[in-house]
Coordinates of C-alpha atoms and ligand atoms in Angstrom, one line a residue:
M3 CA -5.5 -0.2 -77.8
T4 CA -2.7 0.1 -75.5
A5 CA -1.6 0.2 -71.9
S6 CA -0.9 3.9 -72.4
M7 CA -4.0 4.1 -74.3
M8 CA -5.5 3.4 -71.1
H9 CA -7.5 5.3 -68.6
P10 CA -5.5 5.7 -65.4
R11 CA -8.0 3.9 -63.0
R12 CA -7.6 1.0 -65.7
R13 CA -4.0 1.2 -65.8
L14 CA -4.4 1.4 -61.8
A15 CA -6.8 -1.8 -61.7
A16 CA -4.6 -3.0 -64.2
L17 CA -0.6 -2.8 -62.4
A18 CA -2.6 -3.9 -58.9
A19 CA -4.2 -7.9 -61.6
V20 CA 0.1 -7.9 -62.1
L21 CA 0.6 -7.7 -59.0
V22 CA -1.7 -10.2 -57.5
F23 CA -0.9 -12.4 -60.5
T24 CA 2.9 -12.4 -59.8
A25 CA 1.2 -13.6 -56.2
L26 CA 0.2 -16.5 -57.7
A27 CA 2.5 -17.1 -60.5
T28 CA 5.1 -19.4 -58.9
A29 CA 7.9 -17.2 -57.0
A30 CA 10.7 -15.7 -59.6
V31 CA 13.9 -16.2 -58.0
P32 CA 16.4 -15.5 -61.0
P33 CA 19.0 -17.7 -61.6
A34 CA 22.3 -17.3 -60.9
D35 CA 24.0 -18.6 -63.5
G36 CA 22.0 -16.8 -66.7
T37 CA 19.8 -19.2 -66.9
P38 CA 16.6 -18.2 -69.0
H39 CA 13.8 -16.4 -67.2
L40 CA 11.3 -13.6 -66.8
R41 CA 12.2 -10.3 -65.5
R42 CA 9.8 -7.5 -64.1
Q43 CA 10.1 -3.8 -65.3
G44 CA 7.2 -1.9 -64.9
T45 CA 4.2 -3.1 -65.3
A46 CA 6.2 -5.9 -67.7
M47 CA 8.0 -8.8 -67.9
Q48 CA 10.5 -9.8 -69.7
L49 CA 12.2 -12.5 -70.8
V50 CA 15.8 -12.8 -69.8
V51 CA 19.0 -14.4 -71.6
D52 CA 22.1 -14.5 -70.1
G53 CA 21.3 -10.9 -67.9
Q54 CA 20.2 -9.3 -70.4
P55 CA 16.3 -8.9 -72.0
F56 CA 15.7 -10.4 -74.7
L57 CA 12.7 -10.4 -77.8
I58 CA 11.9 -13.6 -79.2
L59 CA 11.2 -12.4 -83.2
G60 CA 10.9 -16.1 -83.7
G61 CA 8.6 -18.5 -86.4
E62 CA 7.5 -22.5 -86.1
L63 CA 8.1 -25.1 -88.0
L64 CA 5.9 -27.2 -89.9
N65 CA 5.0 -29.6 -87.1
S66 CA 7.6 -33.0 -88.7
S67 CA 9.9 -30.3 -90.1
P68 CA 12.3 -30.7 -87.0
S69 CA 11.7 -35.0 -86.8
S70 CA 14.3 -34.8 -89.9
R71 CA 17.9 -33.3 -89.5
E72 CA 18.5 -34.0 -93.1
Y73 CA 14.9 -32.2 -94.2
M74 CA 15.9 -29.2 -92.1
R75 CA 19.4 -29.0 -93.7
P76 CA 18.7 -25.9 -96.7
V77 CA 15.5 -24.8 -93.8
W78 CA 18.2 -23.4 -91.7
D79 CA 19.7 -20.4 -94.4
R80 CA 16.2 -20.0 -94.9
L81 CA 15.2 -19.1 -91.7
V82 CA 18.3 -16.8 -91.2
A83 CA 17.2 -15.2 -93.8
Q84 CA 13.7 -14.0 -93.2
H85 CA 15.7 -12.3 -90.0
L86 CA 14.3 -14.9 -87.1
N87 CA 16.1 -15.1 -83.8
T88 CA 14.2 -18.1 -82.1
V89 CA 13.0 -21.0 -84.0
L90 CA 9.7 -22.8 -82.5
A91 CA 10.4 -26.3 -83.2
G92 CA 7.9 -30.4 -81.6
V93 CA 9.7 -32.6 -79.6
S94 CA 7.8 -35.8 -79.7
W95 CA 7.0 -37.8 -76.8
E96 CA 7.0 -41.0 -79.5
L97 CA 10.4 -39.9 -81.1
T98 CA 12.1 -39.7 -77.6
E99 CA 11.0 -42.2 -76.1
P100 CA 9.5 -45.0 -78.2
E101 CA 10.2 -47.5 -76.2
E102 CA 9.4 -47.3 -72.3
G103 CA 12.3 -46.1 -70.1
K104 CA 14.2 -45.4 -73.0
F105 CA 15.7 -42.1 -74.1
D106 CA 16.1 -40.8 -77.6
F107 CA 18.0 -37.3 -77.8
Q108 CA 19.9 -37.6 -81.3
L109 CA 17.0 -35.5 -82.9
V110 CA 17.2 -32.8 -80.2
D111 CA 20.9 -32.3 -80.2
E112 CA 21.1 -32.2 -84.1
L113 CA 18.4 -29.5 -83.7
I114 CA 20.8 -27.3 -81.0
A115 CA 23.6 -28.3 -83.2
D116 CA 22.2 -26.7 -86.1
A117 CA 20.1 -23.9 -84.4
R118 CA 23.7 -22.8 -82.7
A119 CA 25.2 -23.2 -86.3
H120 CA 23.4 -20.6 -87.6
R121 CA 23.5 -18.2 -84.4
L122 CA 19.2 -19.1 -83.7
R123 CA 17.6 -19.7 -79.9
L124 CA 15.0 -22.2 -80.0
V125 CA 11.3 -22.1 -77.7
L126 CA 10.3 -26.4 -77.3
L127 CA 7.3 -27.8 -78.1
W128 CA 6.2 -30.7 -76.5
F129 CA 4.3 -33.0 -78.6
A130 CA 3.2 -35.5 -75.7
S131 CA 0.3 -35.9 -74.2
W132 CA -1.8 -33.9 -76.6
K133 CA -1.8 -31.9 -79.9
N134 CA -4.3 -30.4 -80.9
G135 CA -6.4 -31.4 -78.8
R136 CA -5.4 -35.5 -79.9
S137 CA -3.2 -37.7 -78.1
C138 CA -1.1 -38.2 -82.0
Y139 CA 2.3 -37.7 -80.3
A140 CA 2.4 -40.2 -77.8
P141 CA 4.8 -42.7 -78.5
L142 CA 2.5 -46.2 -79.4
W143 CA 3.4 -48.5 -76.5
V144 CA 1.0 -45.6 -74.5
K145 CA -1.7 -45.6 -77.1
R146 CA -2.1 -49.4 -77.4
D147 CA -2.1 -49.7 -73.8
T148 CA -5.2 -48.1 -72.4
A149 CA -6.0 -49.7 -69.3
R150 CA -3.1 -48.1 -68.4
F151 CA -3.4 -45.0 -70.1
P152 CA -7.2 -44.8 -70.2
R153 CA -8.5 -42.7 -73.0
L154 CA -11.2 -39.5 -72.8
Q155 CA -14.9 -40.9 -73.1
F156 CA -17.5 -38.8 -75.2
A157 CA -20.9 -38.5 -73.7
N158 CA -22.2 -41.2 -76.7
G159 CA -19.7 -43.9 -75.5
D160 CA -16.9 -43.3 -77.5
R161 CA -13.6 -43.4 -76.9
P162 CA -11.2 -42.1 -79.6
E163 CA -7.5 -41.6 -79.6
L164 CA -7.5 -38.8 -76.6
L165 CA -5.8 -39.8 -72.8
T166 CA -7.8 -38.3 -71.2
P167 CA -6.4 -35.4 -68.4
L168 CA -7.4 -37.5 -65.2
A169 CA -5.3 -40.0 -65.2
L170 CA -2.6 -39.1 -63.2
G171 CA -0.9 -42.6 -64.2
T172 CA -0.4 -40.9 -67.9
A173 CA 0.4 -37.7 -66.3
D174 CA 3.3 -39.1 -64.5
A175 CA 5.0 -41.5 -67.6
D176 CA 4.7 -37.7 -70.0
A177 CA 6.4 -35.8 -66.9
R178 CA 9.1 -39.1 -66.1
A179 CA 10.1 -38.1 -70.3
F180 CA 9.8 -34.9 -69.6
A181 CA 11.6 -34.7 -67.2
A182 CA 13.9 -36.4 -68.5
L183 CA 13.6 -34.4 -71.6
M184 CA 14.8 -31.9 -69.1
K185 CA 17.8 -33.1 -67.9
H186 CA 19.1 -33.6 -70.6
L187 CA 18.9 -30.3 -72.0
R188 CA 20.7 -29.1 -68.7
E189 CA 23.2 -31.0 -68.9
T190 CA 24.1 -30.3 -72.3
D191 CA 22.9 -26.7 -72.6
A192 CA 22.6 -24.8 -69.2
A193 CA 26.4 -23.1 -70.2
A194 CA 25.4 -21.7 -74.0
H195 CA 21.5 -21.8 -73.7
T196 CA 20.4 -21.9 -77.3
V197 CA 16.8 -23.5 -76.2
L198 CA 15.2 -20.4 -74.0
M199 CA 11.1 -21.9 -72.8
V200 CA 9.6 -25.3 -73.5
Q201 CA 5.7 -25.5 -74.1
V202 CA 4.0 -28.0 -72.5
E203 CA 1.8 -29.9 -74.5
N204 CA -0.2 -28.3 -77.3
E205 CA -3.4 -26.5 -77.5
V206 CA -5.0 -29.3 -75.0
G207 CA -8.5 -29.4 -74.7
V208 CA -11.8 -32.1 -75.4
L209 CA -13.3 -31.8 -79.5
N210 CA -16.1 -32.9 -80.5
D211 CA -17.4 -32.7 -76.7
S212 CA -17.2 -30.2 -74.3
R213 CA -16.5 -32.8 -71.3
D214 CA -14.8 -36.1 -70.4
H215 CA -17.0 -38.4 -68.9
S216 CA -14.9 -41.5 -68.5
A217 CA -15.9 -43.0 -65.4
P218 CA -13.4 -41.4 -63.2
A219 CA -14.5 -38.0 -64.8
E220 CA -17.7 -38.8 -63.5
A221 CA -17.2 -39.1 -60.0
A222 CA -14.6 -36.2 -59.7
F223 CA -18.0 -34.2 -61.4
A224 CA -20.3 -35.7 -59.1
G225 CA -17.9 -34.2 -56.6
P226 CA -16.7 -30.5 -55.2
V227 CA -15.3 -27.8 -56.9
P228 CA -11.4 -28.0 -55.1
A229 CA -10.7 -25.8 -52.0
E230 CA -7.4 -24.3 -54.3
L231 CA -10.3 -23.5 -57.3
M232 CA -12.5 -21.7 -54.7
D233 CA -9.5 -19.9 -53.3
L234 CA -9.4 -17.9 -56.4
F235 CA -13.4 -17.1 -56.7
V236 CA -13.8 -16.1 -52.3
R237 CA -9.4 -14.7 -52.1
H238 CA -8.9 -13.2 -55.9
K239 CA -12.6 -12.9 -57.3
D240 CA -11.8 -8.9 -57.6
E241 CA -9.2 -9.8 -60.2
I242 CA -10.9 -12.9 -62.6
A243 CA -11.6 -12.5 -66.0
P244 CA -14.9 -10.6 -66.1
E245 CA -16.3 -13.3 -67.8
L246 CA -15.4 -16.3 -65.4
R247 CA -16.7 -13.9 -62.9
Q248 CA -20.2 -13.5 -64.2
A249 CA -20.2 -16.2 -64.5
W250 CA -20.3 -17.2 -61.1
E251 CA -21.8 -15.0 -59.3
A252 CA -24.8 -15.7 -62.1
N253 CA -25.6 -19.0 -59.9
G254 CA -25.2 -17.3 -56.6
A255 CA -21.4 -17.0 -55.9
R256 CA -21.2 -20.2 -54.4
T257 CA -17.5 -20.6 -51.8
A258 CA -18.3 -24.6 -51.4
G259 CA -20.0 -27.2 -53.0
T260 CA -19.9 -29.6 -56.4
W261 CA -19.2 -28.5 -59.9
T262 CA -23.2 -27.8 -60.4
E263 CA -23.9 -26.3 -57.9
V264 CA -20.7 -23.7 -58.3
F265 CA -21.1 -22.7 -61.9
G266 CA -24.5 -23.8 -63.0
A267 CA -25.9 -27.4 -64.4
G268 CA -24.9 -26.2 -68.2
K269 CA -27.5 -27.6 -70.9
P270 CA -26.8 -30.3 -72.8
A271 CA -28.7 -28.2 -75.4
D272 CA -26.4 -26.2 -75.1
F273 CA -23.5 -27.8 -77.0
V274 CA -24.4 -26.7 -80.7
L275 CA -22.3 -26.3 -83.5
T276 CA -22.6 -23.1 -84.0
W277 CA -22.1 -24.0 -88.4
D278 CA -25.4 -25.1 -88.1
L279 CA -26.7 -21.9 -87.5
P280 CA -28.1 -19.6 -90.5
E281 CA -25.2 -17.4 -91.0
P282 CA -25.9 -14.0 -89.5
Q283 CA -26.9 -16.1 -86.2
R284 CA -23.1 -17.8 -87.0
Q285 CA -21.1 -14.3 -87.6
T286 CA -22.4 -12.7 -84.2
E287 CA -22.9 -16.5 -82.0
W288 CA -18.8 -16.9 -81.4
R289 CA -18.2 -14.0 -80.4
K290 CA -20.0 -14.8 -77.2
L291 CA -19.0 -16.9 -74.0
H292 CA -20.7 -19.9 -73.7
W293 CA -19.0 -22.1 -72.2
P294 CA -21.2 -24.0 -68.8
V295 CA -19.0 -25.7 -66.3
D296 CA -17.9 -28.5 -68.3
E297 CA -15.1 -25.6 -70.1
V298 CA -14.0 -24.9 -66.5
F299 CA -13.8 -28.4 -64.7
M300 CA -12.3 -29.8 -68.0
A301 CA -9.8 -26.5 -67.9
W302 CA -9.1 -27.6 -63.9
H303 CA -7.9 -30.7 -65.3
Y304 CA -5.9 -30.1 -68.2
A305 CA -4.5 -27.7 -66.2
R306 CA -3.2 -30.1 -63.0
Y307 CA -2.1 -32.4 -65.5
V308 CA -0.1 -30.1 -67.3
N309 CA 1.6 -28.6 -63.9
R310 CA 2.5 -31.8 -63.0
V311 CA 4.8 -32.4 -66.2
A312 CA 6.1 -29.4 -66.3
E313 CA 7.3 -29.2 -62.2
A314 CA 8.5 -32.9 -63.1
G315 CA 10.6 -30.8 -65.8
K316 CA 11.1 -27.3 -63.7
R317 CA 13.3 -29.9 -60.8
E318 CA 15.0 -30.8 -63.7
Y319 CA 15.6 -27.4 -64.9
P320 CA 13.8 -24.4 -64.6
L321 CA 13.4 -22.8 -68.4
P322 CA 10.6 -20.6 -68.4
M323 CA 7.6 -23.1 -69.5
F324 CA 4.3 -22.1 -71.2
A325 CA 0.6 -23.3 -72.5
N326 CA -0.7 -23.0 -76.0
A327 CA -4.4 -21.7 -76.5
W328 CA -6.6 -23.3 -79.7
L329 CA -8.7 -20.3 -79.5
Q330 CA -12.9 -19.4 -80.7
Q331 CA -13.3 -19.4 -84.0
P332 CA -15.0 -18.0 -86.4
G333 CA -18.3 -20.4 -86.6
C334 CA -16.5 -22.4 -83.3
A335 CA -18.4 -21.1 -80.1
F336 CA -19.4 -24.2 -77.9
P337 CA -16.7 -25.8 -75.9
G338 CA -16.0 -28.9 -78.0
T339 CA -16.5 -27.0 -81.6
Y340 CA -13.2 -25.8 -79.9
P341 CA -10.8 -27.5 -77.3
S342 CA -12.7 -27.4 -73.9
G343 CA -10.6 -26.6 -71.4
G344 CA -7.6 -24.9 -72.9
P345 CA -6.1 -21.6 -71.9
V346 CA -8.9 -19.6 -73.4
P347 CA -8.8 -16.5 -72.2
Q348 CA -12.5 -17.2 -69.9
V349 CA -10.6 -20.1 -68.2
N350 CA -7.1 -18.0 -67.8
D351 CA -7.2 -17.3 -64.7
V352 CA -8.7 -21.5 -63.8
W353 CA -4.8 -22.3 -65.5
R354 CA -3.4 -19.5 -63.2
A355 CA -4.2 -21.4 -60.2
A356 CA -4.0 -24.6 -60.8
A357 CA -0.7 -24.7 -63.0
P358 CA 1.5 -22.3 -61.0
A359 CA 4.9 -24.0 -62.9
L360 CA 3.7 -22.0 -66.0
D361 CA 4.5 -19.0 -67.2
L362 CA 2.6 -17.7 -69.0
L363 CA -0.4 -18.9 -71.4
G364 CA 0.0 -17.9 -74.7
P365 CA -3.2 -17.6 -77.8
D366 CA -2.4 -19.4 -81.4
L367 CA -3.7 -16.0 -83.5
Y368 CA -4.9 -16.3 -86.0
V369 CA -8.0 -14.4 -85.2
P370 CA -8.5 -11.2 -87.0
E371 CA -9.8 -9.6 -84.2
F372 CA -5.3 -9.3 -82.7
A373 CA -5.8 -6.0 -80.7
E374 CA -8.0 -8.0 -78.6
L375 CA -6.2 -10.9 -77.9
C376 CA -3.2 -9.7 -76.9
E377 CA -4.9 -7.4 -74.3
K378 CA -7.1 -11.0 -73.0
Y379 CA -3.4 -12.7 -72.9
T380 CA -2.0 -9.4 -71.1
R381 CA -4.6 -9.5 -68.1
A382 CA -3.6 -10.5 -64.6
G383 CA 0.0 -9.7 -66.0
N384 CA 0.3 -12.4 -68.7
P385 CA 3.6 -12.5 -69.5
L386 CA 2.3 -11.7 -73.4
F387 CA 4.3 -14.7 -76.3
I388 CA 2.1 -15.5 -79.9
P389 CA 3.4 -18.8 -80.3
E390 CA 1.8 -19.1 -83.3
T391 CA -0.2 -16.9 -85.8
S392 CA -0.6 -16.5 -89.9
R393 CA 2.1 -15.3 -91.5
G394 CA -0.2 -13.0 -93.9
E395 CA -0.8 -9.3 -95.0
D396 CA -1.3 -8.3 -91.6
V397 CA 1.7 -9.7 -89.6
G398 CA 4.1 -6.9 -89.8
R399 CA 1.5 -5.1 -88.6
N400 CA 0.5 -7.6 -85.7
L401 CA 4.3 -8.0 -85.0
F402 CA 4.6 -4.4 -83.7
T403 CA 1.0 -4.4 -81.9
A404 CA 2.4 -6.9 -80.3
V405 CA 5.6 -5.8 -79.2
G406 CA 4.7 -1.8 -79.0
G407 CA 1.3 -1.5 -77.5
F408 CA 1.5 -5.0 -75.1
N409 CA 5.1 -6.0 -73.7
A410 CA 5.2 -9.3 -75.9
I411 CA 8.3 -10.8 -75.1
G412 CA 8.1 -13.1 -78.1
F413 CA 6.5 -13.1 -81.9
S414 CA 5.9 -15.9 -83.6
P415 CA 4.3 -16.7 -87.2
F416 CA 3.2 -20.4 -87.7
G417 CA 4.4 -22.6 -90.6
I418 CA 7.6 -20.9 -90.7
D419 CA 9.5 -23.3 -92.9
L420 CA 6.5 -23.4 -96.3
S421 CA 7.8 -21.7 -99.2
F422 CA 5.7 -21.1 -102.2
P423 CA 6.6 -22.0 -105.4
P424 CA 5.5 -18.8 -107.7
A425 CA 2.9 -21.3 -109.3
V426 CA 1.6 -22.3 -106.1
A427 CA 1.9 -18.9 -105.1
A428 CA -0.3 -17.9 -107.3
T429 CA -3.3 -20.2 -107.0
L430 CA -3.4 -18.3 -103.2
P431 CA -5.0 -15.2 -101.8
A432 CA -2.3 -12.4 -101.0
A433 CA -3.8 -12.6 -96.6
I434 CA -1.9 -16.5 -96.8
T435 CA 0.6 -16.2 -99.1
A436 CA 1.7 -11.4 -98.6
G437 CA 3.4 -11.7 -94.9
A438 CA 6.2 -13.8 -96.5
A439 CA 7.9 -11.5 -98.4
I440 CA 6.4 -9.2 -95.8
L441 CA 8.0 -10.4 -92.4
P442 CA 11.4 -10.5 -93.5
E443 CA 11.2 -6.3 -93.7
N444 CA 10.0 -6.4 -90.1
Y445 CA 11.8 -8.7 -88.6
E446 CA 15.2 -6.3 -89.7
I447 CA 13.0 -3.5 -88.5
M448 CA 12.3 -5.4 -85.1
A449 CA 15.6 -7.2 -84.4
Q450 CA 17.7 -3.3 -84.5
L451 CA 14.9 -1.7 -82.3
A452 CA 14.9 -4.2 -80.9
P453 CA 17.6 -2.9 -77.7
L454 CA 15.7 0.3 -77.6
V455 CA 12.1 -1.7 -77.0
L456 CA 13.2 -3.0 -74.5
A457 CA 14.4 -0.8 -72.6
H458 CA 11.0 1.4 -72.8
Q459 CA 8.3 -1.3 -72.1
G460 CA 6.6 -1.2 -69.5
T461 CA 7.7 2.1 -69.0
G462 CA 5.0 4.2 -70.5
T463 CA 6.9 5.8 -73.0
I464 CA 6.4 2.9 -75.9
T465 CA 3.2 2.8 -77.9
G466 CA 2.5 -0.3 -80.9
F467 CA -0.5 0.3 -83.4
A468 CA -2.4 -1.0 -86.2
L469 CA -4.5 1.7 -87.4
D470 CA -7.3 1.3 -90.4
K471 CA -10.8 3.0 -91.7
E472 CA -12.5 1.6 -88.3
H473 CA -9.7 2.6 -85.8
P474 CA -8.3 5.9 -87.8
S475 CA -6.0 7.6 -85.0
F476 CA -6.0 7.7 -81.4
V477 CA -4.5 9.9 -78.7
T478 CA -1.9 9.0 -76.2
T479 CA 0.6 10.4 -73.8
L480 CA 4.3 8.4 -74.1
G481 CA 6.9 10.2 -71.2
G482 CA 5.2 13.1 -70.4
T483 CA 4.2 14.1 -74.2
T484 CA 0.9 13.9 -75.8
V485 CA 0.5 13.0 -79.4
E486 CA -2.0 12.5 -81.5
I487 CA -1.1 9.2 -84.0
S488 CA -4.1 8.9 -86.6
L489 CA -3.6 7.5 -90.6
D490 CA -1.2 9.0 -92.9
D491 CA -2.7 11.5 -95.0
I492 CA -0.6 13.7 -97.4
F493 CA -1.5 14.8 -101.5
G494 CA -5.2 14.2 -101.0
R495 CA -5.1 10.3 -100.5
K496 CA -5.3 9.2 -96.6
A497 CA -4.0 5.8 -96.2
E498 CA -5.5 2.5 -95.8
K499 CA -3.8 0.9 -93.7
G500 CA -0.8 2.5 -91.2
Y501 CA 1.5 0.6 -88.1
G502 CA 4.2 1.0 -85.8
L503 CA 5.4 2.4 -83.0
V504 CA 6.1 4.9 -81.0
M505 CA 8.8 5.6 -77.7
A506 CA 9.6 8.8 -76.2
A507 CA 13.3 8.7 -75.8
G508 CA 13.5 12.0 -74.0
P509 CA 11.4 14.9 -73.3
D510 CA 11.9 16.3 -76.6
E511 CA 13.0 13.2 -78.7
F512 CA 10.9 10.5 -79.8
I513 CA 12.2 7.1 -81.8
G514 CA 9.6 6.1 -84.2
A515 CA 9.1 2.8 -86.7
G516 CA 6.4 1.9 -89.4
A517 CA 4.5 2.6 -92.2
G518 CA 1.6 4.9 -93.5
F519 CA 0.4 6.9 -90.2
R520 CA 1.4 10.3 -88.6
V521 CA 2.3 11.8 -85.3
I522 CA 0.9 15.5 -84.0
F523 CA 2.7 16.8 -81.1
K524 CA -0.3 18.0 -78.7
S525 CA 1.2 19.4 -75.1
S526 CA 3.9 18.2 -73.1
A527 CA 3.7 18.6 -69.6
S528 CA 7.3 20.1 -69.2
S529 CA 5.6 23.5 -70.8
T530 CA 2.7 25.0 -71.4
G531 CA 4.1 26.2 -75.1
R532 CA 3.1 24.7 -78.4
L533 CA 5.5 21.8 -79.4
G534 CA 6.7 22.1 -82.9
I535 CA 8.9 19.5 -85.2
G536 CA 12.6 20.4 -84.6
T537 CA 14.4 17.9 -87.0
V538 CA 13.1 14.5 -88.1
D539 CA 15.8 11.9 -89.8
E540 CA 15.9 8.5 -91.7
G541 CA 18.1 6.2 -90.5
R542 CA 19.2 2.7 -89.5
Y543 CA 20.8 1.2 -86.1
R544 CA 23.5 -0.5 -87.0
D545 CA 25.6 -2.4 -84.2
G546 CA 23.7 -0.7 -81.1
Q547 CA 24.3 2.9 -83.0
W548 CA 22.4 5.2 -85.1
V549 CA 22.6 6.5 -88.9
R550 CA 22.0 8.9 -90.4
G551 CA 20.4 8.6 -93.4
R552 CA 18.4 12.0 -95.2
R553 CA 17.3 14.8 -93.3
L554 CA 13.0 14.7 -93.7
N555 CA 11.7 18.2 -94.3
G556 CA 9.2 19.4 -96.8
D557 CA 6.4 17.5 -98.1
D558 CA 8.5 14.9 -95.7
T559 CA 7.0 16.6 -92.8
D560 CA 3.9 18.0 -94.5
Q561 CA 5.4 21.3 -94.1
G562 CA 6.2 21.2 -90.8
R563 CA 2.9 19.5 -89.9
A564 CA 3.3 16.3 -89.1
W565 CA 6.0 13.4 -88.2
R566 CA 5.3 10.9 -91.6
F567 CA 5.8 8.0 -91.5
S568 CA 5.0 7.3 -95.9
Q569 CA 1.6 5.1 -96.5
W570 CA 4.0 3.9 -99.8
G571 CA 6.7 1.3 -99.3
G572 CA 7.8 -0.4 -95.9
P573 CA 8.5 0.8 -92.5
V574 CA 11.2 2.6 -91.7
I575 CA 12.5 4.1 -89.1
Q576 CA 13.0 7.7 -87.9
H577 CA 14.3 10.1 -85.3
C578 CA 12.3 13.1 -84.4
T579 CA 12.8 15.7 -81.9
V580 CA 10.4 19.1 -81.3
Y581 CA 10.9 22.4 -80.0
H582 CA 8.0 24.3 -78.0
F583 CA 7.2 28.0 -78.7
E584 CA 4.7 30.0 -77.2
Ligands
DGJ604 C1 -2.0 -24.8 -84.7 C2 -1.0 -26.1 -83.6 O1 -0.9 -25.4 -82.9 C3 0.1 -26.0 -84.7 O2 1.2 -27.0 -84.1 C4 -0.7 -26.7 -87.0 O3 -0.8 -27.7 -86.3 C5 -1.8 -25.5 -87.0 N1 -2.2 -25.3 -85.9 C6 -1.1 -25.8 -87.9 O4 -2.8 -24.8 -88.5

């Protein structure tokens, strides 16, 4: 499903939600000095760098890679060869502030210098109070001092290496370090803008329990729901995610009270590990929502904490900032089997209310329901950025779906510096290894198209899609022309998969890219006649100029009946014109 495939009423509702979100988010006064920021274009939000829209063709490094310049030395060229334009790299609190108040930015400086030398941009990931729900990246002086930096407590009394988000003293220590980092970036990078955005913390949330049971958490849980959160339900109830609204309404739609009075009691018995269920039930259960009050409570407190850190950083240097989510996975339906309180779809509105300093919430998108999650992460006008995803066999399909179908500002497979020696690759499934070969050709095509894609996002003239047996075709309207896009079918062989994007460049002119699909032109708002294929050319964009290759006709247009992208071979770019006849 793409925006352009939506029913007109839903598109209107989506636009209304976009406007409401704009009101909730921090006021975006565009900086005059070219500092990266987000800007609206139609229904899309785009990242603007040096005054121009920018599409992040990214990749996230393995966690430890950026902690050593030596280790990274041979990696940079491999990143360039994959046609990345941006690298996502962790910057840790432990190495930035190894002793309290003593900051060390050498690694950051080296990272920026080496990225610049390879004409790459950076998105920095602030691994600080939490990384994957745990607190392993906090400096030792924080970990050791459990009195000053208290731990979260499980219901069974255990206090693992997990900082509680209810300790604002910890938030302030984290915020001081983060502000120092942002100040340093302003002083060293505000002219070049090598660093585009910053992720604040990483995949926060409680694991192994659904909420914090430490004394301050218990006290807060027994108290009233904060007025700022209640306000979301009072003033914006028509715009919030249906699952959040239903949970609130199911409990009487109360506009004041304690957490359990407003959101229901939540039963400890609900907290069941999904993998304890029998297999058939496990497969269906994970997609249902099981999120008692605990998840809303933790979402509020994590988001407030992250907001405090982000605000401190923005005061120094207001780069776009975001939080990423570890999503519910098959077999892990219940908060606590995935981090409870992280920015997952059912509590994204809570995050938006609690953390206005964040510009977006991003999914770490490893589940197969790629488009479904993209849709959830574009609700309420959230700009789509995918900081992590797998580099498997669907990586090209997912890239085109996100960028063309959901106006993504960027895409970034995880473990981009991982290379598989042939002997190892031979032992691994293609789902894991295939993307290493597939990503570069897709990024290469997307890089050629980026200026055009960015010009079309949010204007109703672009669609991006992935087709398969379950979703073999769809009809959409692009700039007044209605088209049917389906799996290609030629010489008696129907493609099993197809993907790509199509843009209406003018009334009778189209640009497309991808493989394994065909386009039939159904009708045009500009005439009552039928539409025929005028010309189809394949080609490339070189320095923004179209360089024509073969003129495609005959079998390559199914004898003039379809604009085709072959199922044999990788993705290609084509231009197509149509003509009208009676
Ligand atoms: C998600 C995390 O955010 C990453 O930093 C990394 O640990 C991956 N998981 C590993 O799969």
